[in-house]
PDB file of C-alpha atoms and ligand atoms in Angstrom:
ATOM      1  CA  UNK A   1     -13.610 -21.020  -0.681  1.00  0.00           C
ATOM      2  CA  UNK A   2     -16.693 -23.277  -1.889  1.00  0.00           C
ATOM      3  CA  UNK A   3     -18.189 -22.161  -5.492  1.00  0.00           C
ATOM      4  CA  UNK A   4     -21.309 -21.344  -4.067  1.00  0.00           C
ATOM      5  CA  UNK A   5     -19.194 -18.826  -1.983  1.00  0.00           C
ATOM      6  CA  UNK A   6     -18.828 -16.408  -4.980  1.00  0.00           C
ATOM      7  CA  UNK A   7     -21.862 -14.793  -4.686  1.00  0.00           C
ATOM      8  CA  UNK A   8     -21.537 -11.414  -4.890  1.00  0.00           C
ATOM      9  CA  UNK A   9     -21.523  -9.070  -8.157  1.00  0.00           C
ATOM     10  CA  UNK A  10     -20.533  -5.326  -8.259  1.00  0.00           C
ATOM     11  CA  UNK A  11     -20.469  -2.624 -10.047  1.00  0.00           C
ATOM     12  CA  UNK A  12     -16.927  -1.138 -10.241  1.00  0.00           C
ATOM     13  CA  UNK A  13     -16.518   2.204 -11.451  1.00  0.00           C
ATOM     14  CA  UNK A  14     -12.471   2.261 -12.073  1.00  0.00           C
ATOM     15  CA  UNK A  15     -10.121   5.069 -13.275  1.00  0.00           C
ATOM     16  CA  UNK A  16      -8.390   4.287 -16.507  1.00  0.00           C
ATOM     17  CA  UNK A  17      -5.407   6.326 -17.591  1.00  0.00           C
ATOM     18  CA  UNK A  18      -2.668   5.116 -19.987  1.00  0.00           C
ATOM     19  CA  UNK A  19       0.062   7.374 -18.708  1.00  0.00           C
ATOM     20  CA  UNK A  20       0.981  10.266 -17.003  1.00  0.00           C
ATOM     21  CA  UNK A  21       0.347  12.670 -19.902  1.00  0.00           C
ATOM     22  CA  UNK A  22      -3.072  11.386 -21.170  1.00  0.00           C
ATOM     23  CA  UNK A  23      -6.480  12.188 -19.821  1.00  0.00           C
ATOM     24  CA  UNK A  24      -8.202   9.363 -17.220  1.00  0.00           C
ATOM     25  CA  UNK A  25     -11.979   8.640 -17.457  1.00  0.00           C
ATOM     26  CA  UNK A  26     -14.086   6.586 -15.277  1.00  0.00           C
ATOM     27  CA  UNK A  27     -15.204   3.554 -16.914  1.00  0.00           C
ATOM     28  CA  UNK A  28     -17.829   0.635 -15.773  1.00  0.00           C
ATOM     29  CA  UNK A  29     -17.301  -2.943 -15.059  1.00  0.00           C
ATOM     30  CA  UNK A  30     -19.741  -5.267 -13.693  1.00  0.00           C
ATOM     31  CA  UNK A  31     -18.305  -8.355 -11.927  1.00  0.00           C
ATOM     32  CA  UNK A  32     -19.422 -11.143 -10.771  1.00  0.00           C
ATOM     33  CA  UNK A  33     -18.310 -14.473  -8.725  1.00  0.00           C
ATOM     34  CA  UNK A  34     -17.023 -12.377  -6.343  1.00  0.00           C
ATOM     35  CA  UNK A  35     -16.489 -13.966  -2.472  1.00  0.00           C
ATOM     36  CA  UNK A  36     -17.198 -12.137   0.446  1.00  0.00           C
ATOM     37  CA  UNK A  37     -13.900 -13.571   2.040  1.00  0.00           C
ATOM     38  CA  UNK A  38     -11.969 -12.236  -0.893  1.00  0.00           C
ATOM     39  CA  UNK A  39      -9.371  -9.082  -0.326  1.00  0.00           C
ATOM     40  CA  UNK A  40     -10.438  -5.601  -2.275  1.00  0.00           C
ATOM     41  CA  UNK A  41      -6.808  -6.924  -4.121  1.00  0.00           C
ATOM     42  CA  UNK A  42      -8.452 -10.457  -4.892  1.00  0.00           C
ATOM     43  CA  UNK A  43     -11.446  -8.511  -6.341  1.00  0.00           C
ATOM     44  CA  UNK A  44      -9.591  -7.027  -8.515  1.00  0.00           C
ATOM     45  CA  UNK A  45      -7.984  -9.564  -9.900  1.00  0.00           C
ATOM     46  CA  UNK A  46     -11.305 -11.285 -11.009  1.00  0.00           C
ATOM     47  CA  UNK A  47     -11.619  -7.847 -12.527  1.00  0.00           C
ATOM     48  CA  UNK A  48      -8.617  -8.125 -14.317  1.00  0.00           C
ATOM     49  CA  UNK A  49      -9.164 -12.243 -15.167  1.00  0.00           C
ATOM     50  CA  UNK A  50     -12.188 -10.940 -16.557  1.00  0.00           C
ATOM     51  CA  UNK A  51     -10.494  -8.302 -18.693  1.00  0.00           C
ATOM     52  CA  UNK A  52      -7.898 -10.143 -20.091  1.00  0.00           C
ATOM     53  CA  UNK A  53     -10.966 -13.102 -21.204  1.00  0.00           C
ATOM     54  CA  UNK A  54     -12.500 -10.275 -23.043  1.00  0.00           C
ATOM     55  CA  UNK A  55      -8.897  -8.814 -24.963  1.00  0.00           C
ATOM     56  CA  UNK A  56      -9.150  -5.801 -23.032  1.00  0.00           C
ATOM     57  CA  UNK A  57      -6.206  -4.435 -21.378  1.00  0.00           C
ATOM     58  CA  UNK A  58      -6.005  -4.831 -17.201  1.00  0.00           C
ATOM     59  CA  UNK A  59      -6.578  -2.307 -14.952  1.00  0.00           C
ATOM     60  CA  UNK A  60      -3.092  -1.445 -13.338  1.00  0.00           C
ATOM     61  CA  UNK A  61      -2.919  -1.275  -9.690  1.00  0.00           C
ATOM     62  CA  UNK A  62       0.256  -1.128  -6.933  1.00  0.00           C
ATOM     63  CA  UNK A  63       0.855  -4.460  -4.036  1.00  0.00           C
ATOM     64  CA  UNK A  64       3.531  -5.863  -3.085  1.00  0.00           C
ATOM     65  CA  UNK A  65       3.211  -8.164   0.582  1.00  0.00           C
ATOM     66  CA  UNK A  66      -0.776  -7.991   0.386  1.00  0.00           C
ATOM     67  CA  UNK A  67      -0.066  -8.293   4.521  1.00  0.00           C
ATOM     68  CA  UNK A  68      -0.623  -4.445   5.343  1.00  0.00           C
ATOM     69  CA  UNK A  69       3.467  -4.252   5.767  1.00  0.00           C
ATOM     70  CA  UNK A  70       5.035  -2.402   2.421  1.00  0.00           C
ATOM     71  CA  UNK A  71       2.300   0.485   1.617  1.00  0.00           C
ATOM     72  CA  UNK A  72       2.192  -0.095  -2.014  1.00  0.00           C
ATOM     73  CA  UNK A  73      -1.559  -0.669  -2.550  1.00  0.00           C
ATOM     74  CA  UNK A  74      -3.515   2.033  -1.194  1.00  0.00           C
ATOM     75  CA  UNK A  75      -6.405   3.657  -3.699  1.00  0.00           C
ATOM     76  CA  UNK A  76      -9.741   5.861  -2.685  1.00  0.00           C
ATOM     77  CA  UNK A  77     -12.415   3.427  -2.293  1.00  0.00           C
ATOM     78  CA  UNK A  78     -15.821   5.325  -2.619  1.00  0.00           C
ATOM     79  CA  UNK A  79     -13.917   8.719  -1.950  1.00  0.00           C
ATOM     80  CA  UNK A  80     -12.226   6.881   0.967  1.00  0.00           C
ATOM     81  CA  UNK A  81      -8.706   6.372   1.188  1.00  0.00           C
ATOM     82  CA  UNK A  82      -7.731   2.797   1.883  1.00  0.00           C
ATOM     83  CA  UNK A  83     -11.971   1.936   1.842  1.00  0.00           C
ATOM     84  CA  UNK A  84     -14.250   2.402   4.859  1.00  0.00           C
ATOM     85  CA  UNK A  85     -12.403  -0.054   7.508  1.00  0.00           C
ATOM     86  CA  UNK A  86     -10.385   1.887  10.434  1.00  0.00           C
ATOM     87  CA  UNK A  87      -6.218   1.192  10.284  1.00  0.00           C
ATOM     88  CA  UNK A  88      -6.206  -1.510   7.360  1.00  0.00           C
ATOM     89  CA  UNK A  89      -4.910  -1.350   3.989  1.00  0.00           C
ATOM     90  CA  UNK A  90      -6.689  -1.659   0.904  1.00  0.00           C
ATOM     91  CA  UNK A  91      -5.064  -5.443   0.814  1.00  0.00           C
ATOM     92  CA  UNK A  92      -6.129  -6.171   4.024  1.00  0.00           C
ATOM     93  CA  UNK A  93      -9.653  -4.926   3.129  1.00  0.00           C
ATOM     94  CA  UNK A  94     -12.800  -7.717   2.485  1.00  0.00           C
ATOM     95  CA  UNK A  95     -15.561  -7.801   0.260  1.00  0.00           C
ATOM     96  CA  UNK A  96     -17.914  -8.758   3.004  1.00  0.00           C
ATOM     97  CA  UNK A  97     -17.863  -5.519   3.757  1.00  0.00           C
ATOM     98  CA  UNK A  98     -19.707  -4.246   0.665  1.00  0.00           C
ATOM     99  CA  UNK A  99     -23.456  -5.213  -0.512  1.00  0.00           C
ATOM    100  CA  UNK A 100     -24.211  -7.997  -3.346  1.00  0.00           C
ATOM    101  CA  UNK A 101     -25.097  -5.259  -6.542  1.00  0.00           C
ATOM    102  CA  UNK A 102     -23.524  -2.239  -4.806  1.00  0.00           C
ATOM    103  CA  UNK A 103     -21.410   0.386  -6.746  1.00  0.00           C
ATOM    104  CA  UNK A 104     -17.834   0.900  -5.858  1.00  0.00           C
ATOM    105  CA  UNK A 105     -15.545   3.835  -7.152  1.00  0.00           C
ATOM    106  CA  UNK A 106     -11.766   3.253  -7.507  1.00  0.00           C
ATOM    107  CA  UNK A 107      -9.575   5.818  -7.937  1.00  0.00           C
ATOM    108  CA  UNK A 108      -5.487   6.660  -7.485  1.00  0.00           C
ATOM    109  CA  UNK A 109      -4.662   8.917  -4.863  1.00  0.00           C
ATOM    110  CA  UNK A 110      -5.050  12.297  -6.137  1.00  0.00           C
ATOM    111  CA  UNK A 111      -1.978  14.896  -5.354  1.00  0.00           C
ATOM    112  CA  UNK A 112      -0.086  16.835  -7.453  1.00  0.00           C
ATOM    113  CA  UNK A 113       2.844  15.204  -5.639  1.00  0.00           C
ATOM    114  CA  UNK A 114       1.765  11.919  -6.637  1.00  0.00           C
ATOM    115  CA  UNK A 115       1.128  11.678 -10.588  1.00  0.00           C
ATOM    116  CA  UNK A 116      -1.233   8.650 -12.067  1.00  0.00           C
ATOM    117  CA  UNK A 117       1.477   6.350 -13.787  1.00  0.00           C
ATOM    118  CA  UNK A 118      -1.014   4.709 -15.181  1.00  0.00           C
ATOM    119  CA  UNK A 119      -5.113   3.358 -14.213  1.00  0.00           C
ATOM    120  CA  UNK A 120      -4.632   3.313 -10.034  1.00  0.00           C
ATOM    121  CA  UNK A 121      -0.900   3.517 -10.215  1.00  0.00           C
ATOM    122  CA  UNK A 122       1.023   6.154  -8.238  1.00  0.00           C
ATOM    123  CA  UNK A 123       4.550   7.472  -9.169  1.00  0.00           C
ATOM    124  CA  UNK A 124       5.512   8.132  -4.691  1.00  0.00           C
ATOM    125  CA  UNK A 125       9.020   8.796  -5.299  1.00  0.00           C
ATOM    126  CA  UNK A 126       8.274  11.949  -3.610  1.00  0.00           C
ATOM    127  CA  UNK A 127       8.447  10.177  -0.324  1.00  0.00           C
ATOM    128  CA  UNK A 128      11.796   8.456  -1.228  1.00  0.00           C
ATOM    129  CA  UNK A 129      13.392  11.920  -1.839  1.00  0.00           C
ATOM    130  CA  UNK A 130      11.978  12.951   1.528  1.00  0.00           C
ATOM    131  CA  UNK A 131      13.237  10.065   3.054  1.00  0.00           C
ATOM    132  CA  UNK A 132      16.881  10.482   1.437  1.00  0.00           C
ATOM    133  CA  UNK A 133      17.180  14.275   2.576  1.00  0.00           C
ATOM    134  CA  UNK A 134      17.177  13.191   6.345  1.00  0.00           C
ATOM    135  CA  UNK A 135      15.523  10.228   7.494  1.00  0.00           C
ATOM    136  CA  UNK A 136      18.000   8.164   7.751  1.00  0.00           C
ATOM    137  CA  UNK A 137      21.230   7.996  10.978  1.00  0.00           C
ATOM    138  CA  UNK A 138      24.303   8.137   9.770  1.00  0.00           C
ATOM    139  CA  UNK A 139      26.898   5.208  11.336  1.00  0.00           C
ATOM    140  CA  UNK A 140      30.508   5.192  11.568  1.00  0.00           C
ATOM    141  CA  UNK A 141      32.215   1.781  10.480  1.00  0.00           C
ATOM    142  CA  UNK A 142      33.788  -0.383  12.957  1.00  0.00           C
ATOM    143  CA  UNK A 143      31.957  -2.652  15.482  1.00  0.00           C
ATOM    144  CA  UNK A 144      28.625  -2.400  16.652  1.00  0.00           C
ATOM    145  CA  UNK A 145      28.324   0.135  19.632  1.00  0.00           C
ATOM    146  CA  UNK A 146      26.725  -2.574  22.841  1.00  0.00           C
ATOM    147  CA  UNK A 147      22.743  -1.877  22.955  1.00  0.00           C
ATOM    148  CA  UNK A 148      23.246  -1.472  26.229  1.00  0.00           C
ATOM    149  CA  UNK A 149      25.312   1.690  26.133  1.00  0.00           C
ATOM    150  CA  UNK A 150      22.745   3.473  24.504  1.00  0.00           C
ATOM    151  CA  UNK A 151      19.492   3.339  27.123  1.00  0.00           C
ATOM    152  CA  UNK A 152      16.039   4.350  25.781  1.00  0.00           C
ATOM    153  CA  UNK A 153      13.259   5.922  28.190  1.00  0.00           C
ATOM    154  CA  UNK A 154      10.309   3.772  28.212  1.00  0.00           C
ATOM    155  CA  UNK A 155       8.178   5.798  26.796  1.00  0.00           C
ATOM    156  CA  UNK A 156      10.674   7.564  24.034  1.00  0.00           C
ATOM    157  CA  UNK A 157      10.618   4.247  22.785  1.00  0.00           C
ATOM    158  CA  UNK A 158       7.259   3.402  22.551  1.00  0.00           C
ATOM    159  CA  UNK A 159       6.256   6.383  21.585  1.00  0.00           C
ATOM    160  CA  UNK A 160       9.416   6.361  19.042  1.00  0.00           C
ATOM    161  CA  UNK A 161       7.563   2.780  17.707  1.00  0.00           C
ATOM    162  CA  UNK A 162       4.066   4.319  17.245  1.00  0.00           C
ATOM    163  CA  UNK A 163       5.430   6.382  14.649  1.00  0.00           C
ATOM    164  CA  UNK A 164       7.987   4.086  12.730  1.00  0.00           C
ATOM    165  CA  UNK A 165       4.845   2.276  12.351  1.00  0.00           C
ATOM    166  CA  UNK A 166       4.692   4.320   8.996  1.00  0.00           C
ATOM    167  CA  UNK A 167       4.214   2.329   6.440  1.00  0.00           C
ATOM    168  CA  UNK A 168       4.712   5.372   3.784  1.00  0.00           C
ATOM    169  CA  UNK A 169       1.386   4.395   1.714  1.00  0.00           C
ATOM    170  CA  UNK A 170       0.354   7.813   1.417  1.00  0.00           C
ATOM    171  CA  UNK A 171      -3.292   7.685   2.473  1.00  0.00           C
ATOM    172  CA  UNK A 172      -2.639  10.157   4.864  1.00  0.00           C
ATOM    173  CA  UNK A 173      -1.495  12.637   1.643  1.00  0.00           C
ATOM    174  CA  UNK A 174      -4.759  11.487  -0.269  1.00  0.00           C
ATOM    175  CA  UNK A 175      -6.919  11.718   2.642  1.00  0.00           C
ATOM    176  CA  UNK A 176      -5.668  15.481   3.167  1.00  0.00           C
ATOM    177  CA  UNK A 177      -7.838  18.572   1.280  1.00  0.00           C
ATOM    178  CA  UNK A 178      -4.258  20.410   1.120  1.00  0.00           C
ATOM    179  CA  UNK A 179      -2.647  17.260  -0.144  1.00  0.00           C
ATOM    180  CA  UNK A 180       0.335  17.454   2.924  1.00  0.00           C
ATOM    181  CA  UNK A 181       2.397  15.537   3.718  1.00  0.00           C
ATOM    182  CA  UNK A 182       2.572  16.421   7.458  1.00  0.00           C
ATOM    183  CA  UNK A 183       1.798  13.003   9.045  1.00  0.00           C
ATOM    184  CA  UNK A 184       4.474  11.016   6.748  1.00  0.00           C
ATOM    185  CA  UNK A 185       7.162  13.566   7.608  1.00  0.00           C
ATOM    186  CA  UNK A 186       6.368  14.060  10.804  1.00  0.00           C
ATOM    187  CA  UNK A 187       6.393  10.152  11.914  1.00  0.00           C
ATOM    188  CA  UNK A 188       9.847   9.528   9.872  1.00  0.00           C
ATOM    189  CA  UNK A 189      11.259  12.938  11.847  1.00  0.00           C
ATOM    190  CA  UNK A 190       9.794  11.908  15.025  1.00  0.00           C
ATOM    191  CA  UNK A 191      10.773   8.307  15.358  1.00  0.00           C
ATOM    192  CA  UNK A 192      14.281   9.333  15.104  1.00  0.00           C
ATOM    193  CA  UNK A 193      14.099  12.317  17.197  1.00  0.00           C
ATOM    194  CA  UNK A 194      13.380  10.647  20.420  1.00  0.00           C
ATOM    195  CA  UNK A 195      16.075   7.921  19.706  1.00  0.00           C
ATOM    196  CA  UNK A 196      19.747   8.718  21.195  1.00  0.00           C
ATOM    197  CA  UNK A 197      20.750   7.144  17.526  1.00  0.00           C
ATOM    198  CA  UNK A 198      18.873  10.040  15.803  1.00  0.00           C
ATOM    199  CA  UNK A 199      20.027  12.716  17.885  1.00  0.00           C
ATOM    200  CA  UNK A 200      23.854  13.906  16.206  1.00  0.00           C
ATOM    201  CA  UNK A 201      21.624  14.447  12.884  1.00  0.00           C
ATOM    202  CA  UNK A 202      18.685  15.564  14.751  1.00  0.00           C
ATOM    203  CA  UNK A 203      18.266  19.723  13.793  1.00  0.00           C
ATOM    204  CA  UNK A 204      19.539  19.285   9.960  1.00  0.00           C
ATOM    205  CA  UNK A 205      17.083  15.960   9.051  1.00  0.00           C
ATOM    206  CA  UNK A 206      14.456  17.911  10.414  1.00  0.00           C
ATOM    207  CA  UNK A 207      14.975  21.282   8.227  1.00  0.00           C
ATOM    208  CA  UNK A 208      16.011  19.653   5.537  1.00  0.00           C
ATOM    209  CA  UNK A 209      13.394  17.219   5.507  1.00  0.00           C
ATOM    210  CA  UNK A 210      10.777  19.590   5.733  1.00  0.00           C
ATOM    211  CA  UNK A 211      12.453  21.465   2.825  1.00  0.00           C
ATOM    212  CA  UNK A 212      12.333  18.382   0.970  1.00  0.00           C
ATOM    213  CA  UNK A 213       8.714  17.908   1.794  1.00  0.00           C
ATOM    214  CA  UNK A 214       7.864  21.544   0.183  1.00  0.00           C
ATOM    215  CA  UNK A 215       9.748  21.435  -2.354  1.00  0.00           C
ATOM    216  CA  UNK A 216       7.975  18.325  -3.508  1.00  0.00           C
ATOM    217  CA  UNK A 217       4.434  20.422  -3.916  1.00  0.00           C
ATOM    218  CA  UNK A 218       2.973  18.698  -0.772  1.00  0.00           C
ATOM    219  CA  UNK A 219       0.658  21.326   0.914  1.00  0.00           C
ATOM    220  CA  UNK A 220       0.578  22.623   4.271  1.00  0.00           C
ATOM    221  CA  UNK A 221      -0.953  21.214   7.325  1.00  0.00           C
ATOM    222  CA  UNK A 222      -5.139  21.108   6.847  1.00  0.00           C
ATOM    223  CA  UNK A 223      -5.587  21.052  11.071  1.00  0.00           C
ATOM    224  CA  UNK A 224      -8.288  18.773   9.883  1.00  0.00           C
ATOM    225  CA  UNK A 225      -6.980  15.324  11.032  1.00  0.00           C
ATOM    226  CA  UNK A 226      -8.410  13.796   8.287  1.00  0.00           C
ATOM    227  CA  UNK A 227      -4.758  12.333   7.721  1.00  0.00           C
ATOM    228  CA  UNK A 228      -4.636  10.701  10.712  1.00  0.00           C
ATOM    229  CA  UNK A 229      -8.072   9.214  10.069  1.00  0.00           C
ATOM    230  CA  UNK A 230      -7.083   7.376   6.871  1.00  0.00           C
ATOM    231  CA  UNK A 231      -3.860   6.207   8.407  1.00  0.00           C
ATOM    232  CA  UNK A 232      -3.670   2.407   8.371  1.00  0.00           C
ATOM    233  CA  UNK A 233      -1.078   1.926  11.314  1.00  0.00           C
ATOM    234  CA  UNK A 234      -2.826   4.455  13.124  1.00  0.00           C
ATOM    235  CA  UNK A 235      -0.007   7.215  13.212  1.00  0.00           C
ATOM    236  CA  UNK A 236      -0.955  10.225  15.670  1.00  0.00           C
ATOM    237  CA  UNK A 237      -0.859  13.772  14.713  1.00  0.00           C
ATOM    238  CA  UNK A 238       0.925  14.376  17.916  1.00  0.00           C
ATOM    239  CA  UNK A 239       3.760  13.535  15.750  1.00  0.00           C
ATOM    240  CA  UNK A 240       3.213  16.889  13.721  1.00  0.00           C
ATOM    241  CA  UNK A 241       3.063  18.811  16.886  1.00  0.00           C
ATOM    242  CA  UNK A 242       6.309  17.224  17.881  1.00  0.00           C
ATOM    243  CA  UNK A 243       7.455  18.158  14.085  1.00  0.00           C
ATOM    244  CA  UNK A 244       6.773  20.914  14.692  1.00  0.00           C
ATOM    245  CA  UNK A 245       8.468  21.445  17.647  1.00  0.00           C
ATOM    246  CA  UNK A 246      11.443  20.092  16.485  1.00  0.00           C
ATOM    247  CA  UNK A 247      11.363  22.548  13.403  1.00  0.00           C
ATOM    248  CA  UNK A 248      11.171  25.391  16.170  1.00  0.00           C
ATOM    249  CA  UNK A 249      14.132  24.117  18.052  1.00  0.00           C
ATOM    250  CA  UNK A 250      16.236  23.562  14.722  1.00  0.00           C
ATOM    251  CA  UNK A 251      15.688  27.148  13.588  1.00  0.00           C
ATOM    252  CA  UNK A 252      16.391  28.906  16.699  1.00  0.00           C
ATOM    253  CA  UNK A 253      18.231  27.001  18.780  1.00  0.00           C
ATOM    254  CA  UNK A 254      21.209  25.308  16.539  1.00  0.00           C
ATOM    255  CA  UNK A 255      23.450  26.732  13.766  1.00  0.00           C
ATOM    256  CA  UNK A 256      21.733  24.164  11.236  1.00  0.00           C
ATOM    257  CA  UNK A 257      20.975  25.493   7.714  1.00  0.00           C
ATOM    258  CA  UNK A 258      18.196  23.532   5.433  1.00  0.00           C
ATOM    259  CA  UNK A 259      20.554  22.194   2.649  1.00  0.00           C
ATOM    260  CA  UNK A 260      17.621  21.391   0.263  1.00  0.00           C
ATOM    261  CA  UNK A 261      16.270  24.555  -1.802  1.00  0.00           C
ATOM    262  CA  UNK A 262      12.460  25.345  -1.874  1.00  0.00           C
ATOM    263  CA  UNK A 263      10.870  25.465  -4.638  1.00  0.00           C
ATOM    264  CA  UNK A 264       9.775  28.679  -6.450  1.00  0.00           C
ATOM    265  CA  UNK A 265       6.175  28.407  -5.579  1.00  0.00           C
TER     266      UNK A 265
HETATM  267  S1  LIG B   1       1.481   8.310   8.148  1.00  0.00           S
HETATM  268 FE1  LIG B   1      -0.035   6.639   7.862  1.00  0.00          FE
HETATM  269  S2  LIG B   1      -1.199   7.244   6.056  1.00  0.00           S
HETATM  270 FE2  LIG B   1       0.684   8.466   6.037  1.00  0.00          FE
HETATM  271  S3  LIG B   1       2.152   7.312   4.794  1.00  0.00           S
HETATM  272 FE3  LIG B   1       2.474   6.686   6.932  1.00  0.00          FE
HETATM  273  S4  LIG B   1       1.167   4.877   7.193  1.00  0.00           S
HETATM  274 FE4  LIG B   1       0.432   5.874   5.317  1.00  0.00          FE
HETATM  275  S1  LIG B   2       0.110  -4.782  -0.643  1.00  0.00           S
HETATM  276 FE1  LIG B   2       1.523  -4.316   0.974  1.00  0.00          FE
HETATM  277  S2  LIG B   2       0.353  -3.061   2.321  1.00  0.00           S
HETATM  278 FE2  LIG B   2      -1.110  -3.704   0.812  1.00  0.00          FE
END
């Protein structure tokens, strides 16, 4: 990147928020020197470089890979989760796609599932619990059963791909007007489902998982697909319908019993 590159200056309207507890407010930065090749990331680190010049504390954000693998860095970007680009993470995101002088909102995702640790910081440990009531196989010790043995349908296993795709970022949570957490559960429960490796766990991880999900706050299912168009790997909502389905089969069909209590509300 040449100097004459940074050419761009925006207006950033960021949430600040010291913790959990305290109130958040929108406050104004104006920054400048910024590249249209840079990531959204990149950004704000000249935000922060900037900050720190001035003895003013950084604005706290979530990455980890910055490759659009590990989900960490997802925030609304004008009141869109992940910014206005189809299937890419904020990380992934460039600055040529915004105008020289034009104002940009950050926020964190807002769900009551997901509190504000601090500025655009998310506490999604939500997800993990989801994750550790079901989605998950359980394997005996000994050696390795041959691949072979264990033969996949074509399309179970593409279709069994295209949702372990999931990325757990939670856009698809943000994204949602009920704040559900359909498309996450649904792609965990589903990629597992139509493997003959998920099967022997296959009615419990869905109830319980589902259980898990509710008990965590997340709301129900918005039918508005607005999940599934903030999803940066481009999950499918025909995953909830096979949810769904599966949830159906588990309650009706099969002597499992969700483990995980609901909560109250
Ligand atoms: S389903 Fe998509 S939007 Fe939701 S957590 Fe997974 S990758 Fe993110
Ligand atoms: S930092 Fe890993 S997906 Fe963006």
């Amino acid at each position: 990147m040449s100097d004459s590159d940074h050419n761009m200056t925006l207006t950033l309207r960021v949430w600040r928020q010291d913790n959990s507890e305290a109130r958040g407010k929108f406050v104004d930065y104006k920054v400048n020197r910024i590249s249209p090749h840079m990531s959204f990331l990149e950004m704000l680190d000249v935000l922060n470089e900037q900050l720190i010049a001035q003895g003013e504390e950084p604005v706290a954000f979530d990455h980890d890979c910055r490759e659009g693998i590990c989900g960490a860095c997802g925030v609304m970007i004008n009141g869109q989760a992940h910014g206005p680009d189809k299937e890419t993470t904020t990380c992934q995101l460039h600055m040529r796609r915004f105008q020289d002088g034009q104002k940009v909102v950050v926020e964190p995702w807002r769900a009551n599932a997901f509190p504000v640790v601090k500025d655009l910081v998310v506490d999604r440990t939500s997800f993990d619990r989801i994750m550790g009531a079901g989605g998950y196989v359980s394997v005996n010790t000994g050696q390795a059963q041959d691949g072979n043995c264990l033969p996949v349908a074509r399309q179970d296993q593409e279709s069994s791909l295209d949702a372990a795709v999931c990325i757990g970022c939670g856009a698809c949570v943000a994204s949602c007007k009920n704040a559900s957490a359909m498309l996450f559960t649904s792609a965990k429960v589903s990629h597992l489902a139509q493997l003959p490796q998920g099967d022997p766990e296959r009615p419990q991880r869905v109830l319980d998982m589902v259980a898990q999900m509710d008990a965590e706050g997340f709301g129900g299912c918005s039918n508005t697909y607005e999940c599934e168009a903030a999803c940066p790997a481009g999950v499918s909502v025909e995953h909830i319908a096979r949810l769904n389905r599966e949830y159906v089969k588990a309650s009706f069909c099969s002597s499992a019993q969700p483990t995980i209590q609901a909560s109250a509300d």
